[in-house]
PDB file of C-alpha atoms in Angstrom:
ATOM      1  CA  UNK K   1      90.062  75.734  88.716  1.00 64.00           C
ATOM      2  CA  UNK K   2      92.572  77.426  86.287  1.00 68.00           C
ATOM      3  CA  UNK K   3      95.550  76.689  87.852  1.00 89.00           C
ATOM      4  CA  UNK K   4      97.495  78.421  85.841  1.00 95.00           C
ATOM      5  CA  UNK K   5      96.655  82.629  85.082  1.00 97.00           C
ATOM      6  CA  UNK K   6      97.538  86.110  85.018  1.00 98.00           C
ATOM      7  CA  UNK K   7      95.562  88.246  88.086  1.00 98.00           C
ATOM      8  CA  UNK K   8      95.188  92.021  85.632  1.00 98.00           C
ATOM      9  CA  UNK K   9      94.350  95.395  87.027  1.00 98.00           C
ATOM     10  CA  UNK K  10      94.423  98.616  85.511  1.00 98.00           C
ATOM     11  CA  UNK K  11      94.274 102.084  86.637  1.00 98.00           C
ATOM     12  CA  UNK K  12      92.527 104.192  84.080  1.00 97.00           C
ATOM     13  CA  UNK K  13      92.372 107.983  82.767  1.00 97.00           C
ATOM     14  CA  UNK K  14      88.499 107.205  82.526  1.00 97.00           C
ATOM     15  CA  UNK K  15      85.639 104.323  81.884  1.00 96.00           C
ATOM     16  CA  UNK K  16      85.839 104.424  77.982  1.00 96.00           C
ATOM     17  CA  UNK K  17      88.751 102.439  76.205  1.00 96.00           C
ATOM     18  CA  UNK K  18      88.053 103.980  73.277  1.00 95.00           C
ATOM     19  CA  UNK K  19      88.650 107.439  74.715  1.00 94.00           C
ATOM     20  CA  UNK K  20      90.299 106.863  78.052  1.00 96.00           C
ATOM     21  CA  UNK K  21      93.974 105.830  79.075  1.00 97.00           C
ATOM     22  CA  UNK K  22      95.687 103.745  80.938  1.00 98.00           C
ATOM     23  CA  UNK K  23      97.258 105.333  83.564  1.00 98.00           C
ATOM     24  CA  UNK K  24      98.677 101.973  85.959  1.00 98.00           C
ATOM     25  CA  UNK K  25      98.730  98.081  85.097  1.00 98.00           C
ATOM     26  CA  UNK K  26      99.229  95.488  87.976  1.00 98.00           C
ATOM     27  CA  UNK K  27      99.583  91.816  87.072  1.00 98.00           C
ATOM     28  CA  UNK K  28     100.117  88.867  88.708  1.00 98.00           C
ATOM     29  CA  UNK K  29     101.352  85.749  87.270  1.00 98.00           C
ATOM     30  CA  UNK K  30      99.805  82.374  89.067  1.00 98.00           C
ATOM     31  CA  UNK K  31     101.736  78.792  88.146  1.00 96.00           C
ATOM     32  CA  UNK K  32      99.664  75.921  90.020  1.00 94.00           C
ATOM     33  CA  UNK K  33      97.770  78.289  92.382  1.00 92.00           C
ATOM     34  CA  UNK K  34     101.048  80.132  93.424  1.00 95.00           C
ATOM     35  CA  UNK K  35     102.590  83.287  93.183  1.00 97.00           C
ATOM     36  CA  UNK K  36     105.394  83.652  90.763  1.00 98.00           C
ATOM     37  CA  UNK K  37     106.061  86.330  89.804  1.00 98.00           C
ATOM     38  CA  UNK K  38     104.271  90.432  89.873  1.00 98.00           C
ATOM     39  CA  UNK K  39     104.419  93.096  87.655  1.00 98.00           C
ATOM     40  CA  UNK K  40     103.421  96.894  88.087  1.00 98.00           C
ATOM     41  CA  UNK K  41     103.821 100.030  86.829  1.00 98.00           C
ATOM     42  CA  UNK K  42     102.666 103.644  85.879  1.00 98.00           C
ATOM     43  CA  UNK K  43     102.122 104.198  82.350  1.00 98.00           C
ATOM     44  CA  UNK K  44     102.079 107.799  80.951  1.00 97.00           C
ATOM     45  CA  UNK K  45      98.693 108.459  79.337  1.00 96.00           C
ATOM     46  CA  UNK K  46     100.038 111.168  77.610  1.00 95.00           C
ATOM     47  CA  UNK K  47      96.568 113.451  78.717  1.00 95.00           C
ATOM     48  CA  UNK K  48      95.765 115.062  81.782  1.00 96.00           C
ATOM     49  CA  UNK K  49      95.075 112.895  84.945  1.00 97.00           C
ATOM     50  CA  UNK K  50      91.389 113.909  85.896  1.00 97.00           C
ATOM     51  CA  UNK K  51      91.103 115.256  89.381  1.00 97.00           C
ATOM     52  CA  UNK K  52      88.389 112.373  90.222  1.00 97.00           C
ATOM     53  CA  UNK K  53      90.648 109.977  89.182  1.00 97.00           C
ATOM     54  CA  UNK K  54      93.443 111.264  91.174  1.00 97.00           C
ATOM     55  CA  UNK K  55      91.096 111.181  94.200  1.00 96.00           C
ATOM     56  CA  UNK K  56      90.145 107.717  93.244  1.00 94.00           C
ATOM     57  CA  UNK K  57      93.347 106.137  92.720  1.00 95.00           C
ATOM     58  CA  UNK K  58      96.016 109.035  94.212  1.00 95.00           C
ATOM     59  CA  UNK K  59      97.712 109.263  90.690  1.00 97.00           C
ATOM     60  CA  UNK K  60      98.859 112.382  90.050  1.00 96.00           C
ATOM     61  CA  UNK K  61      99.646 113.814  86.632  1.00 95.00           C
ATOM     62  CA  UNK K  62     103.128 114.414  88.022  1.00 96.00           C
ATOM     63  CA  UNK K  63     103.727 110.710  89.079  1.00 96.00           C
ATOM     64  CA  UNK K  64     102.095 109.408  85.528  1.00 97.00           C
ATOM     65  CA  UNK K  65     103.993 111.764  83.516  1.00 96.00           C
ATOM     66  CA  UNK K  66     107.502 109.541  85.121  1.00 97.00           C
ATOM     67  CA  UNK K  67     105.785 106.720  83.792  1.00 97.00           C
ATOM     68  CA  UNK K  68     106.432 104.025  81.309  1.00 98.00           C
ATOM     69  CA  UNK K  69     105.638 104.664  77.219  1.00 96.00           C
ATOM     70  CA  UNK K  70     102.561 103.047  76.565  1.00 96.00           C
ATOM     71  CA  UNK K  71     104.228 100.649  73.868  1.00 96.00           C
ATOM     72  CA  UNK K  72     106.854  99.628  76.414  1.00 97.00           C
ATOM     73  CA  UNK K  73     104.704  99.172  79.312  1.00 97.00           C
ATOM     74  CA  UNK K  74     102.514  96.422  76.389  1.00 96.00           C
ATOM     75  CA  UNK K  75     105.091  94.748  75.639  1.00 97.00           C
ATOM     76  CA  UNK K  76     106.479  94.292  78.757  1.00 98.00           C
ATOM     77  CA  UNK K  77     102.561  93.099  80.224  1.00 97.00           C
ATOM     78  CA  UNK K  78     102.398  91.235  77.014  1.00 96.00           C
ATOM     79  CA  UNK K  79     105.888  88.914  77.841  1.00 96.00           C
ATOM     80  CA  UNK K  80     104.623  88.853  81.742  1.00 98.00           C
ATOM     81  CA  UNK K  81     101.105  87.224  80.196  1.00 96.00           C
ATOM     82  CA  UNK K  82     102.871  84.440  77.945  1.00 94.00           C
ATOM     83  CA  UNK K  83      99.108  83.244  76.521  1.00 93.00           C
ATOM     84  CA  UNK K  84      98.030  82.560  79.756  1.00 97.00           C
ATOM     85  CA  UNK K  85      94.418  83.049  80.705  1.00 97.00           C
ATOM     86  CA  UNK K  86      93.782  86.795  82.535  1.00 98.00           C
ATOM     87  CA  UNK K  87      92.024  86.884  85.712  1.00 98.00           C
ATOM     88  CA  UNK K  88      90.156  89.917  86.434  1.00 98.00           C
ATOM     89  CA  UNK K  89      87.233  91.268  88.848  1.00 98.00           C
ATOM     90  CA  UNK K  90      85.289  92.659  86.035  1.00 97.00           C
ATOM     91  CA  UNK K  91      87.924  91.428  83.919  1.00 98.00           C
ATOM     92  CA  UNK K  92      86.055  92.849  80.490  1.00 97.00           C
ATOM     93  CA  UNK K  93      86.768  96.446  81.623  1.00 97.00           C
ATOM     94  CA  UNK K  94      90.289  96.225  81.959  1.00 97.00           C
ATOM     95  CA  UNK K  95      91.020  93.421  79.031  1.00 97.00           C
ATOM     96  CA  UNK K  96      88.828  96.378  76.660  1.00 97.00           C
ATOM     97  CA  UNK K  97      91.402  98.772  77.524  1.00 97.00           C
ATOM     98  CA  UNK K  98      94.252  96.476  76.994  1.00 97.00           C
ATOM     99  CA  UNK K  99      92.783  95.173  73.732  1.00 96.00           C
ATOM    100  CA  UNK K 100      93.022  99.018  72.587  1.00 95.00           C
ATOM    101  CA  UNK K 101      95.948 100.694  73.807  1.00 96.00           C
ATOM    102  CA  UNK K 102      97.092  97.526  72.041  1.00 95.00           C
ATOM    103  CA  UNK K 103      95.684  98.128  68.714  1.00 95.00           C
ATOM    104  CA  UNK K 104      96.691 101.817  69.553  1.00 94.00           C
ATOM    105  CA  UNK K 105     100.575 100.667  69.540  1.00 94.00           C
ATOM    106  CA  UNK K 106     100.495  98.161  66.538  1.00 94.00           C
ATOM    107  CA  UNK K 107     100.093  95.220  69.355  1.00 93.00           C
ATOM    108  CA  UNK K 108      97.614  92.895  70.102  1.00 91.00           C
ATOM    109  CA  UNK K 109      96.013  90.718  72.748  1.00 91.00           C
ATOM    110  CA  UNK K 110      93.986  87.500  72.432  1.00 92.00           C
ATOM    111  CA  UNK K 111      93.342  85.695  75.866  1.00 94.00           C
ATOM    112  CA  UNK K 112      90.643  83.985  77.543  1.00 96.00           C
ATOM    113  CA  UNK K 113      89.355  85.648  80.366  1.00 97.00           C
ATOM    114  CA  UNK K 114      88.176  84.692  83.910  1.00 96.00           C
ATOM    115  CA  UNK K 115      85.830  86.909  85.564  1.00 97.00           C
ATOM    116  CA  UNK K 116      85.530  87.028  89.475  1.00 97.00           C
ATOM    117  CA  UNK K 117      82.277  89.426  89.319  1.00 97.00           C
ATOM    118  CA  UNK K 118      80.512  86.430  87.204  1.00 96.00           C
ATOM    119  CA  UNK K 119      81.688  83.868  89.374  1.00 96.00           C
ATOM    120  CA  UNK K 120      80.438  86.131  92.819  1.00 96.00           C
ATOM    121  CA  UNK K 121      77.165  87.400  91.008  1.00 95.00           C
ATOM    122  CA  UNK K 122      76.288  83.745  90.109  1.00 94.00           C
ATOM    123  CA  UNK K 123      77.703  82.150  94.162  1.00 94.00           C
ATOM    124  CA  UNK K 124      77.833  84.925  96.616  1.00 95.00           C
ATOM    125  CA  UNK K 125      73.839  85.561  96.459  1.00 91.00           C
ATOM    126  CA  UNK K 126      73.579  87.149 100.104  1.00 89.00           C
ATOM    127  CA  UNK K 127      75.448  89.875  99.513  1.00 92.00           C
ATOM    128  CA  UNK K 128      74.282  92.913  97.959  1.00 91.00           C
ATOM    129  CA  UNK K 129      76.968  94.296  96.226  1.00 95.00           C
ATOM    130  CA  UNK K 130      79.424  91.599  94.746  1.00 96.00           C
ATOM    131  CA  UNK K 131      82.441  94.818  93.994  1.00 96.00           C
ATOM    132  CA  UNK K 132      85.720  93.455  94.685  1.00 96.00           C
ATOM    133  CA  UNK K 133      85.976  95.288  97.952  1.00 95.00           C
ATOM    134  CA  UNK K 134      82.804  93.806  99.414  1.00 96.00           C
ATOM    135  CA  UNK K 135      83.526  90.609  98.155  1.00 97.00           C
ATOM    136  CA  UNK K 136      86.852  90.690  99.420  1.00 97.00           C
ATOM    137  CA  UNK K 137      85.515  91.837 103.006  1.00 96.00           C
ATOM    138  CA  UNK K 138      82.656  88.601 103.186  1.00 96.00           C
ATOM    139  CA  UNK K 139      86.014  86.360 102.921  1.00 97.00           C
ATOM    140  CA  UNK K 140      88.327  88.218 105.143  1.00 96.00           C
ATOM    141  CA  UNK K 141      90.920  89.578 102.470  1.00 96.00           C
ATOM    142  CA  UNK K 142      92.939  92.493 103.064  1.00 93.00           C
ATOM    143  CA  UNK K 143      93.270  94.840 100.953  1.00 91.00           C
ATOM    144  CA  UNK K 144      96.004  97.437 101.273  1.00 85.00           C
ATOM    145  CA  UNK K 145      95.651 100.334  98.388  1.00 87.00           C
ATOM    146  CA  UNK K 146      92.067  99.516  96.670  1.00 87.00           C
ATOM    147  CA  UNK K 147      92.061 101.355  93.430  1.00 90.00           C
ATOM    148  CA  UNK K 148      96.343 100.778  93.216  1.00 96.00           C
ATOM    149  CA  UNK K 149      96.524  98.354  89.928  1.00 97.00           C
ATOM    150  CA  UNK K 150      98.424  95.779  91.695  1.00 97.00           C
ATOM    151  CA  UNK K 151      97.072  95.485  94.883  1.00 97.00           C
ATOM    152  CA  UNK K 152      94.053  95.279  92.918  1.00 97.00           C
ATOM    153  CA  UNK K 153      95.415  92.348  91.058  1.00 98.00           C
ATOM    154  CA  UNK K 154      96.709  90.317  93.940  1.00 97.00           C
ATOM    155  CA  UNK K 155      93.535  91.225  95.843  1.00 97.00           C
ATOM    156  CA  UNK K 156      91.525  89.281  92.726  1.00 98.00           C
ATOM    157  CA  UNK K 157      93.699  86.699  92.699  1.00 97.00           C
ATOM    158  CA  UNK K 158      93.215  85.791  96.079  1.00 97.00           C
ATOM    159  CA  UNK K 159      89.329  86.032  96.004  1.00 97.00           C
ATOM    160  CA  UNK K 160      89.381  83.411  93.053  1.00 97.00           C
ATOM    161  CA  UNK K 161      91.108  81.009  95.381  1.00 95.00           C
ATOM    162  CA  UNK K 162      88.301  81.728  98.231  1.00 96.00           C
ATOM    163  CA  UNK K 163      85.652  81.032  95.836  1.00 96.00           C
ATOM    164  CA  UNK K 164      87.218  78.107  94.406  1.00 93.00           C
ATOM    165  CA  UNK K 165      87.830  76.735  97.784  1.00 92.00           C
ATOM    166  CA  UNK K 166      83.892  77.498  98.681  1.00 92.00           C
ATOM    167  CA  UNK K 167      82.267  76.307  95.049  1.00 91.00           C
ATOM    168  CA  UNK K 168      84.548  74.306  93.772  1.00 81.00           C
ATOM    169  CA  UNK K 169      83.170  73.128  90.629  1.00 63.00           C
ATOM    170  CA  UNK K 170      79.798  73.867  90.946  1.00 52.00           C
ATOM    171  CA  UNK K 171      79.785  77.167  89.021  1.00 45.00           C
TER     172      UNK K 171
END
């Protein structure tokens, strides 16, 4: 087990990181399986909020418009990561979007990545759907604002450590 990580969530204007925006990022910084430290915050997109995703997530455009600059909110996630590996459920999907807005801002990311999907889809056969809430409901883990960035992230983070404890090294 990576002791060592950063738990990433992001909130998002849409699915596409080419098109879309980040509109929240949650992060969670793990030293030897504990909680150090958390980071969250809005990010302005700059574009409208789309009414699904508002619905979805309960971002308004009002409440991302008082958020952080995109370049700002990077570099801040960027110092919070410090080369440590990110930690994601799905952790492609939100890493994509980071890798752009990066590029976007004259930034860039380079991390190795730790996926809890892969890790249920290849251990957690009896369940149907492996999404991080159902996987977070087989083990018991409460989650307080699903689809809020970091609640998301901490949520992730603690499903790793369930599925470590269960598999172990056998994955």
């Amino acid at each position: 087990m990576t002791m060592n990580y950063v738990a990433l969530d992001l909130e998002t204007t849409g699915l596409k990181p080419e098109e879309d925006r980040i509109l929240e990022i949650g992060a969670v910084r793990v030293e030897e399986g504990k909680i150090a430290e958390t980071y969250g915050t809005l990010v302005n997109p700059g574009v409208p909020v789309p009414e699904k995703i508002t619905a979805l997530t309960g971002i308004t455009g009002e409440m991302a418009a008082g958020g952080k600059d995109m370049g700002e909110a990077l570099d801040e996630l960027l110092g919070f990561c410090g080369g440590l590996p990110v930690l994601g459920h799905n952790v492609q999907f939100d890493y994509s979007f980071v890798r752009h807005s990066a590029a976007r801002c004259g930034r860039s990311m380079e991390a190795e990545c730790i996926d809890t999907l892969r890790i249920a889809r290849a251990c957690l056969n009896g369940l149907v759907r492996r999404n991080l809430g159902e996987c977070c409901r087989y083990y018991g883990i409460v989650q307080n604002n699903s689809h809020r960035a970091l609640d998301d992230a901490l949520s992730a983070h603690y499903l790793y450590q369930k599925l470590w404890e269960e598999f172990g090294e056998s994955r």
